[in-house]
Amino acid sequence: MPSKNQMDIESRQQLFHKERSCLWKLFTGLCLLVVLCFLILLSYMGNEREKRPPPSFLSLHSVECHHSSNSSSPAGISSQTQISSFYSELGISLDAYSRLQQAVYWAEPDRSITSVSMSTSPDNTTFIIENLKESYQIGEELFVMVHAKDSDNKFKSYGGDFFQAKLFWSKTKASVFGEVVDLLNGSYSVRFLLPWVGEAQVAVRLIHSSEAVEVLKRHRETDSDRVYFNGYYEGPGPDKTKLSETVKCNVKWDMNGLESMRTGDCCCEYNDPRTGETWRCKRPKSLPCSALVHHSMGGYRNRLTYNDKMLLMQTNKDINGDKSIIKIFSSHGNENIDVTEKCRPGLHTPVPAGFYLNDVWTSFVCSTRHFTTQKTTECLKDKHIYMMGDSTLRQWFEFFVNEVPVLKQMNLHVQYQTGPLLAVDVENNIDLHWRAHGVPLRTRKTAFANLHYISNEIDDLAGGPHTVIIFNLGPHFTTYPLDFFTQRVLRIRKAVLALLQRAPETTVIIKTVNTGSKDIFGSDWYSLQLDRILRWAFQDVGVYILDVWQMTACHYNNEDIHPGPVIIKNEIDILLSFICPE
């Protein structure tokens, strides 16, 4: 018979085993609970990714369009292989394109917008100057915090608003662009450089609320045919009559709303064999597809809902904030920030890229000069200058013709809005060209044959030390999906790379997009996205990038898609500094 002590020991052992068993079950249960919570979290994140997938702007559609005409492509080729092949042909790796996707990513509301009152209110949103001091020295930085509120005066908890900020002083016509950083929680940090001696104030504008940006995104994704064009067909009719028909035309891109023309034997298609792009027009009733003669802007389709219109009404509004006067003094006797970097291709564009003082822009990119008429002529001597782009680049052509008396414009008997235009100075051996880029192009009635793709034009130039090529791209592409624009830009990039390989001494200059439009057909938010694509594509190519975004965003003039003479003159000074660096 066991002793009492042995029974106590056995009892304690049994109790211990029971407790250990309970603890193990508890531990196992907690582990299962943790795993279950983790799986729920993953599921939630997965659902969120389904709601807001990572941006992917070069759709498989564009790859398939590119390969559809290539009968040598093997059957059953995988989508990934097709995409890799497409990138490779244009000199872009998948990693590089992934970086572009991040560059154009824009935060969006984290909830459904059920009322216009939920949108950011410019009246209730405010900004404060952080750690304001009695005085500053030139070259110091100033930080501002913007706090977004909705129409009910509630603080916003998510980002995505489109703000622009500047530091300015009206009496000295001074201004500088501010760098806005979205903190993704309803607040925005703004950084300013203090580049002049004197006084300054802060100004912040709400260009679009995050909710309005969602409207812009949605219409770009579903409504790209809201701008359409006319094609004019002409040909002989019976009894020596002349037939003419006008039909609607647009980009061939079978998604984003542009597929609306694709019905049966609907259309005439004009494929460019070098770029692979196709322009599509409704088939005329009595004339062949070969009878297309002219092109023009057709019109606009405004499909905004009532709520869309209400959200876009709060556009380009000043917000309230600290109006304190910033006092800036010289630093160790220096009243200027010296820029000693010589202008050369491939330089990074900082923020700020420069500043205005007394209406004169000082660049922080490189050491620029200000050119008189005589110095301009000397710089352009023995130069063949080819400009390709839109009407904002035509302003540069017009500046040279108007300000340099020795340049004489030739009458080529073409539609002025599209060109080609030509001015020459025989004595100094200068020829200056401008022509509009290829379709899509919003313009008056013009000869379709005169609308050339930029990449084709570059391919047809030999280049060399006396050749200057300047181009821009943007405002006529604002309604189209980003992948369409990216494909156009990458074709130009490929042409520029080939040019610089055969003629490395050629000067290539890209004019960036400027600010000026605020509506559903050409918003600055659209332009900013295109601008980022353009910069990304050419950041490592060895070209000059002339930033006009900041120059137009911070000037005191009312913004216009066609900047005023003061801005144009400063743009030209930078251009000439690139062509003729010190």
XYZ file of C-alpha atoms in Angstrom:
582
model
C 0.000 0.000 0.000
C 1.557 3.326 -1.030
C 2.486 5.765 1.663
C 0.782 9.105 2.095
C 3.845 10.941 0.681
C 3.832 8.784 -2.444
C 0.125 9.518 -2.964
C 0.791 13.258 -2.629
C 3.582 13.033 -5.176
C 1.418 11.114 -7.635
C -1.432 13.583 -7.097
C 0.862 16.550 -7.774
C 2.248 14.830 -10.895
C -1.264 14.232 -12.226
C -2.155 17.857 -11.514
C 1.034 18.995 -13.250
C 0.256 16.905 -16.340
C -3.280 18.289 -16.443
C -2.009 21.862 -16.130
C 0.635 21.238 -18.803
C -2.026 19.747 -21.053
C -4.262 22.769 -20.518
C -1.396 25.162 -21.122
C -0.479 23.301 -24.335
C -4.058 23.438 -25.535
C -4.166 27.145 -24.674
C -0.877 27.749 -26.503
C -2.079 25.751 -29.511
C -5.320 27.700 -29.525
C -3.478 31.004 -29.403
C -1.231 29.913 -32.274
C -4.252 28.928 -34.330
C -5.847 32.276 -33.496
C -2.706 34.151 -34.590
C -2.551 32.138 -37.819
C -6.249 32.776 -38.434
C -5.800 36.515 -37.860
C -2.808 36.516 -40.192
C -4.794 34.754 -42.902
C -7.655 37.206 -42.448
C -5.178 40.093 -42.730
C -3.703 38.612 -45.904
C -7.171 38.144 -47.287
C -8.029 41.742 -46.457
C -4.835 43.000 -48.065
C -5.571 40.862 -51.071
C -9.051 42.321 -51.318
C -7.578 45.784 -51.016
C -5.183 44.988 -53.838
C -8.124 43.873 -55.905
C -9.848 47.150 -55.164
C -6.740 49.220 -55.826
C -4.308 47.174 -57.896
C -0.750 48.416 -58.355
C -0.618 50.672 -61.384
C 0.198 48.908 -64.632
C 0.029 51.373 -67.466
C 1.369 49.453 -70.426
C -1.549 47.094 -70.856
C -1.299 43.708 -72.501
C -3.613 45.215 -75.122
C -0.817 47.405 -76.443
C 1.556 44.457 -76.550
C -0.975 42.332 -78.407
C -1.641 45.165 -80.869
C 2.069 45.421 -81.497
C 2.435 41.688 -82.098
C -0.760 41.149 -84.048
C 0.891 42.273 -87.271
C 3.932 40.072 -86.689
C 3.079 36.708 -88.234
C 6.455 35.290 -87.259
C 5.582 35.349 -83.557
C 5.330 31.756 -82.347
C 1.884 30.437 -81.521
C 1.106 30.180 -77.831
C 3.764 32.702 -76.824
C 3.282 33.590 -73.161
C 2.090 37.022 -72.107
C 5.237 37.565 -70.020
C 7.439 36.703 -72.992
C 5.468 39.086 -75.186
C 5.805 41.903 -72.673
C 9.538 41.274 -72.196
C 10.017 41.252 -75.965
C 8.059 44.495 -76.317
C 10.128 46.257 -73.645
C 13.363 44.863 -75.019
C 12.623 46.162 -78.509
C 12.226 49.655 -77.086
C 15.296 49.393 -74.854
C 13.368 49.223 -71.574
C 13.725 46.556 -68.899
C 10.799 45.352 -66.812
C 12.515 46.772 -63.716
C 12.767 50.184 -65.367
C 9.107 50.110 -66.293
C 8.226 49.130 -62.744
C 9.986 52.306 -61.588
C 7.821 54.304 -63.967
C 4.691 52.777 -62.476
C 5.801 54.025 -59.081
C 6.695 57.460 -60.483
C 3.169 58.059 -61.771
C 1.395 56.389 -58.852
C -1.100 58.713 -57.172
C -2.785 58.078 -53.828
C -6.553 57.740 -53.853
C -9.398 57.896 -51.290
C -9.523 54.890 -48.980
C -13.318 54.875 -48.951
C -16.260 55.290 -51.281
C -17.172 58.928 -51.880
C -20.916 59.055 -51.274
C -21.242 62.818 -51.005
C -19.570 65.843 -52.536
C -19.221 67.214 -48.998
C -16.605 64.521 -48.336
C -14.214 66.173 -50.801
C -11.384 68.510 -49.821
C -12.624 72.056 -49.272
C -10.305 74.915 -50.264
C -12.205 77.158 -47.852
C -11.604 74.924 -44.827
C -8.117 73.650 -45.709
C -5.265 75.645 -44.155
C -1.493 75.826 -44.065
C 0.959 76.851 -41.344
C 4.642 77.774 -41.476
C 6.610 75.426 -39.267
C 9.038 76.880 -36.715
C 8.796 80.377 -38.176
C 11.864 82.478 -37.345
C 12.263 86.247 -37.204
C 14.701 86.116 -40.096
C 16.480 83.704 -42.411
C 19.626 83.641 -44.498
C 19.652 83.117 -48.246
C 19.950 79.433 -49.049
C 18.055 78.247 -45.969
C 14.895 76.166 -46.270
C 11.374 76.934 -45.107
C 8.826 74.236 -44.301
C 5.065 74.528 -44.465
C 2.398 72.035 -43.401
C -0.955 71.824 -45.201
C -3.922 70.250 -43.367
C -6.778 69.220 -45.638
C -10.377 69.405 -44.430
C -13.614 68.454 -46.130
C -16.705 70.611 -46.649
C -17.967 69.640 -43.179
C -14.746 71.035 -41.683
C -13.510 67.557 -40.758
C -9.842 66.702 -41.102
C -9.105 64.393 -44.032
C -7.405 61.111 -43.148
C -6.113 60.135 -46.594
C -4.031 61.791 -49.300
C -4.289 62.283 -53.033
C -5.043 66.016 -53.188
C -3.181 67.952 -55.867
C -1.638 71.078 -54.336
C 0.815 73.564 -55.806
C 2.805 75.997 -53.697
C 5.110 78.920 -54.254
C 7.087 81.477 -52.312
C 6.740 84.974 -53.792
C 7.171 88.698 -53.327
C 5.152 90.855 -55.722
C 7.188 94.074 -55.422
C 10.329 92.449 -56.786
C 8.498 90.037 -59.126
C 10.155 87.180 -57.269
C 8.876 83.614 -56.976
C 10.055 80.053 -56.494
C 8.314 76.682 -56.760
C 7.651 74.647 -53.613
C 8.033 70.871 -53.356
C 4.819 69.282 -52.025
C 5.020 65.842 -50.392
C 1.839 63.874 -49.733
C 2.038 62.317 -46.245
C -0.952 60.089 -47.135
C -2.864 61.042 -43.997
C -4.584 64.253 -45.035
C -1.507 66.403 -44.405
C 1.088 67.651 -46.884
C 4.598 68.906 -46.289
C 5.948 71.727 -48.467
C 9.636 72.589 -48.749
C 10.885 75.935 -50.040
C 14.399 77.132 -50.759
C 14.952 80.804 -49.876
C 16.881 81.977 -52.951
C 16.772 85.779 -52.824
C 17.573 88.543 -50.339
C 14.488 90.487 -49.316
C 11.002 89.494 -48.306
C 8.618 86.703 -49.242
C 5.237 85.153 -48.530
C 3.793 81.671 -48.980
C 0.911 80.831 -51.328
C -0.719 77.411 -51.668
C -3.385 76.389 -54.181
C -5.651 73.374 -54.306
C -5.566 72.407 -57.975
C -7.810 69.346 -57.547
C -9.136 67.501 -54.517
C -8.308 63.798 -54.265
C -11.955 63.132 -55.086
C -11.723 65.268 -58.243
C -8.548 63.417 -59.227
C -10.577 60.197 -59.064
C -13.017 61.752 -61.554
C -10.101 62.561 -63.873
C -8.723 59.028 -63.546
C -12.083 57.414 -64.258
C -12.698 59.456 -67.397
C -9.189 58.758 -68.678
C -9.801 55.029 -68.212
C -13.314 54.872 -69.684
C -13.869 58.008 -71.740
C -10.798 58.611 -73.912
C -12.941 59.364 -76.966
C -14.329 62.536 -75.372
C -12.035 64.411 -77.741
C -12.588 63.374 -81.349
C -11.342 64.461 -84.754
C -12.560 64.924 -88.307
C -11.183 63.274 -91.410
C -11.925 64.935 -94.754
C -12.202 62.744 -97.841
C -12.166 64.137 -101.356
C -12.412 62.522 -104.762
C -13.984 62.653 -108.227
C -17.701 62.019 -108.614
C -19.944 61.331 -111.576
C -20.100 63.835 -114.447
C -16.858 65.554 -113.390
C -18.257 66.512 -110.001
C -16.191 66.532 -106.841
C -17.222 64.423 -103.889
C -16.338 65.234 -100.291
C -17.193 63.559 -97.010
C -16.339 64.340 -93.389
C -16.159 61.524 -90.858
C -15.053 61.054 -87.257
C -11.533 59.788 -86.534
C -9.448 58.829 -83.538
C -6.623 56.695 -82.278
C -6.975 52.949 -82.838
C -6.925 51.693 -79.278
C -9.583 49.123 -78.561
C -10.251 50.027 -74.946
C -10.697 53.089 -72.687
C -13.783 54.096 -74.703
C -11.886 54.272 -77.985
C -13.327 50.911 -79.042
C -16.670 52.581 -79.760
C -15.879 52.862 -83.506
C -15.013 49.182 -83.817
C -18.148 47.682 -85.358
C -17.861 45.344 -88.338
C -16.347 46.852 -91.470
C -16.535 50.209 -89.780
C -13.388 51.981 -90.586
C -10.432 53.002 -92.637
C -7.151 52.334 -90.858
C -3.901 54.159 -91.500
C -1.030 52.199 -90.046
C 2.416 53.724 -89.837
C 4.828 50.850 -90.532
C 7.712 52.397 -88.599
C 5.925 53.285 -85.366
C 3.258 50.615 -85.523
C 0.617 53.207 -84.639
C -2.744 53.245 -86.394
C -5.128 56.131 -87.018
C -8.719 55.091 -87.585
C -11.570 56.926 -89.337
C -15.163 55.938 -89.988
C -15.398 54.556 -93.504
C -16.843 57.165 -95.916
C -19.990 56.111 -97.766
C -18.930 56.861 -101.332
C -15.159 57.372 -101.314
C -12.256 54.950 -100.811
C -9.989 55.003 -97.763
C -7.190 56.369 -99.941
C -9.146 59.615 -100.403
C -8.284 61.014 -96.937
C -6.849 64.496 -97.526
C -7.326 66.681 -94.444
C -7.507 66.435 -90.661
C -8.942 68.726 -87.998
C -10.221 68.839 -84.465
C -13.749 67.428 -84.349
C -15.158 68.351 -80.987
C -15.573 67.575 -77.311
C -17.968 65.199 -75.574
C -18.698 66.254 -72.023
C -19.948 63.196 -70.150
C -19.481 64.516 -66.637
C -22.168 63.601 -64.134
C -23.620 66.193 -61.785
C -21.337 65.022 -58.961
C -18.344 65.052 -61.328
C -19.056 68.666 -62.187
C -19.478 69.623 -58.542
C -16.156 67.999 -57.600
C -14.321 69.710 -60.469
C -15.768 73.116 -59.583
C -13.374 73.358 -56.621
C -10.388 73.719 -58.930
C -7.357 76.012 -58.731
C -8.420 77.677 -55.468
C -6.137 79.521 -53.055
C -6.262 78.160 -49.525
C -6.008 80.127 -46.300
C -2.881 80.115 -44.230
C -0.067 81.965 -42.541
C 0.510 85.289 -44.316
C 3.622 86.144 -42.306
C 6.334 88.026 -44.146
C 9.533 85.985 -44.414
C 12.639 88.161 -44.017
C 15.708 86.879 -45.863
C 19.209 88.324 -45.407
C 22.510 87.722 -47.139
C 24.764 84.956 -45.892
C 28.359 85.996 -45.158
C 27.947 88.858 -47.594
C 26.615 86.632 -50.387
C 23.394 87.810 -51.976
C 23.241 85.052 -54.584
C 23.306 81.264 -54.693
C 26.086 80.496 -57.124
C 25.538 77.809 -59.754
C 28.846 76.817 -61.304
C 27.799 73.603 -63.075
C 28.365 73.916 -66.813
C 25.304 73.108 -68.921
C 25.604 69.641 -70.434
C 23.274 66.792 -71.376
C 21.948 64.479 -68.674
C 21.847 66.923 -65.765
C 19.265 66.291 -63.047
C 16.451 68.818 -62.584
C 16.231 69.768 -58.893
C 13.298 71.221 -56.980
C 13.407 74.102 -57.204
C 14.872 74.234 -60.699
C 15.403 77.988 -60.347
C 13.618 81.172 -59.327
C 12.371 84.495 -60.645
C 13.671 87.849 -59.445
C 12.685 91.028 -61.294
C 11.147 88.768 -63.947
C 14.481 87.093 -64.675
C 14.840 83.368 -64.104
C 18.016 82.060 -62.473
C 18.509 78.360 -63.080
C 19.741 75.885 -60.466
C 20.269 73.198 -63.114
C 23.384 74.762 -64.598
C 25.039 78.092 -65.253
C 22.774 79.866 -67.748
C 23.116 83.224 -69.477
C 20.780 85.943 -70.700
C 21.036 86.566 -74.428
C 20.755 89.785 -76.395
C 19.675 89.723 -80.042
C 23.306 89.811 -81.157
C 24.329 87.014 -78.792
C 21.345 84.970 -79.978
C 22.458 85.272 -83.590
C 26.015 84.338 -82.671
C 24.769 81.262 -80.814
C 22.573 80.093 -83.700
C 25.219 80.689 -86.380
C 25.818 77.579 -88.544
C 23.007 75.722 -86.793
C 20.218 73.610 -88.280
C 17.448 73.679 -85.696
C 14.509 71.285 -85.893
C 11.548 71.847 -83.571
C 8.781 69.238 -83.374
C 5.806 69.350 -81.064
C 2.797 71.463 -80.253
C 1.858 75.138 -80.231
C 3.771 75.835 -76.988
C 6.940 74.915 -78.854
C 5.813 76.975 -81.841
C 5.990 79.949 -79.460
C 9.756 79.462 -79.422
C 9.867 79.517 -83.224
C 7.803 82.716 -83.187
C 10.099 84.287 -80.597
C 13.160 83.780 -82.779
C 11.393 85.092 -85.889
C 10.141 88.196 -84.055
C 13.262 88.969 -82.006
C 16.049 88.124 -84.446
C 15.692 90.489 -87.446
C 18.100 88.521 -89.650
C 15.821 85.456 -89.529
C 13.293 85.577 -92.338
C 10.294 83.296 -92.369
C 9.487 81.554 -95.628
C 5.915 81.166 -96.861
C 5.444 77.452 -97.452
C 1.706 77.856 -98.115
C 0.628 75.528 -95.329
C -1.789 75.717 -92.395
C 0.129 77.849 -89.893
C -1.143 75.950 -86.835
C 0.530 72.731 -87.952
C 3.301 73.793 -90.311
C 5.830 72.909 -91.396
C 7.296 76.378 -90.808
C 10.721 77.550 -91.901
C 12.862 80.626 -91.189
C 16.352 81.213 -92.588
C 19.318 83.536 -92.215
C 21.482 82.989 -95.271
C 24.313 85.239 -94.107
C 24.787 83.355 -90.811
C 23.829 79.963 -92.231
C 20.876 79.430 -89.873
C 17.795 77.417 -90.725
C 15.011 77.095 -88.182
C 12.213 74.541 -88.600
C 9.016 73.828 -86.678
C 6.311 71.294 -87.362
C 3.455 69.821 -85.355
C 3.725 66.275 -84.065
C 1.580 63.542 -85.591
C -2.006 62.712 -84.674
C -3.774 63.009 -82.298
C -3.637 66.772 -82.805
C -6.321 69.328 -81.980
C -6.002 71.786 -84.826
C -7.746 73.583 -87.657
C -8.217 71.829 -90.972
C -4.810 70.843 -92.263
C -3.207 68.450 -94.737
C -3.075 64.989 -93.157
C 0.142 64.196 -95.048
C 1.941 67.028 -93.223
C 1.411 65.439 -89.794
C 4.542 63.388 -89.137
C 5.389 61.297 -86.093
C 8.355 62.746 -84.195
C 10.227 59.439 -84.123
C 10.049 59.190 -87.923
C 11.336 62.738 -88.323
C 14.290 62.000 -86.050
C 15.017 58.770 -87.907
C 15.263 60.775 -91.140
C 17.863 63.236 -89.808
C 21.581 62.546 -90.113
C 22.426 64.712 -87.076
C 25.866 66.085 -86.307
C 27.588 68.937 -84.421
C 25.579 71.610 -86.258
C 22.193 69.961 -85.682
C 19.884 70.859 -82.805
C 16.713 68.848 -82.270
C 14.052 70.167 -79.898
C 10.764 68.439 -79.207
C 7.877 68.316 -76.771
C 4.814 66.164 -76.269
C 1.878 66.406 -73.903
C -1.200 68.646 -74.168
C -2.791 66.734 -77.057
C -2.490 63.437 -75.157
C -4.173 64.350 -71.883
C -7.380 62.431 -72.561
C -5.637 59.223 -73.586
C -4.545 56.274 -71.410
C -1.024 56.468 -70.039
C 0.039 53.318 -71.827
C -0.740 54.897 -75.213
C 1.349 57.968 -74.400
C 4.155 55.829 -72.990
C 4.332 53.810 -76.182
C 4.631 57.026 -78.226
C 7.374 58.353 -75.939
C 9.342 55.112 -76.021
C 9.296 55.135 -79.826
C 10.826 58.624 -79.731
C 13.366 57.469 -77.162
C 14.428 54.644 -79.460
C 14.852 57.101 -82.343
C 16.921 59.486 -80.185
C 19.195 56.667 -79.023
C 19.798 55.639 -82.637
C 20.493 59.266 -83.610
C 23.020 59.758 -80.804
C 24.722 56.513 -81.771
C 25.241 57.566 -85.389
C 25.858 61.243 -84.581
C 26.812 61.652 -80.894
C 27.570 65.367 -81.266
C 23.915 66.151 -82.038
C 22.243 68.382 -79.455
C 18.858 67.035 -78.318
C 16.648 69.151 -76.067
C 13.289 68.193 -74.581
C 10.859 70.875 -73.480
C 8.752 69.541 -70.630
C 5.024 70.041 -70.203
C 3.909 73.378 -68.782
C 0.941 74.189 -66.571
C -2.157 76.001 -67.741
C -5.212 73.740 -68.135
C -7.636 72.761 -65.395
C -10.600 70.997 -67.043
C -11.598 67.442 -67.931
C -10.046 67.777 -71.400
C -6.626 69.004 -70.311
C -6.115 69.162 -66.563
C -2.699 69.956 -65.099
C -2.976 66.656 -63.213
C -3.096 64.845 -66.546
C -0.144 66.927 -67.766
C 1.880 66.176 -64.633
C 1.479 62.451 -65.216
C 2.626 62.810 -68.839
C 5.531 64.975 -67.716
C 6.742 62.257 -65.343
C 6.629 59.684 -68.130
C 8.633 61.936 -70.440
C 11.304 62.593 -67.800
C 11.502 58.919 -66.864
C 11.983 57.830 -70.468
C 14.895 60.210 -71.119
C 16.598 60.427 -67.736
C 19.520 58.242 -68.840
C 19.672 59.038 -72.557
C 22.089 61.982 -72.538
C 19.769 64.789 -73.611
C 18.935 68.192 -72.195
C 15.645 68.429 -70.310
C 14.372 71.990 -70.134
C 11.952 72.218 -67.208
C 9.139 74.683 -67.882
C 6.682 73.111 -65.420
C 8.094 75.021 -62.459
C 8.629 78.179 -64.514
C 4.942 78.358 -65.445
C 3.565 77.120 -62.108
C 5.210 79.773 -59.914
C 5.061 82.908 -62.113
C 2.649 85.695 -61.170
C 0.944 85.683 -64.593
C -2.390 83.943 -64.800
C -1.653 80.433 -65.988
C -2.240 79.833 -69.662
C -1.397 76.834 -71.799
C 0.468 79.402 -73.911
C 2.731 81.286 -71.460
C 3.258 85.039 -71.748
C 6.282 86.809 -73.283
C 8.222 87.132 -70.012
C 8.178 83.395 -69.422
C 8.987 82.608 -73.068
C 12.039 84.913 -72.988
C 13.376 83.134 -69.908
C 12.743 79.742 -71.502
C 14.694 80.853 -74.581
C 17.636 81.980 -72.426
C 17.886 78.481 -70.966
C 17.505 76.937 -74.421
C 20.357 79.029 -75.812
C 22.481 78.252 -72.750
C 22.024 74.575 -73.593
C 22.901 75.099 -77.263
C 25.861 77.379 -76.465
C 27.137 76.547 -72.954
C 29.832 78.768 -71.493
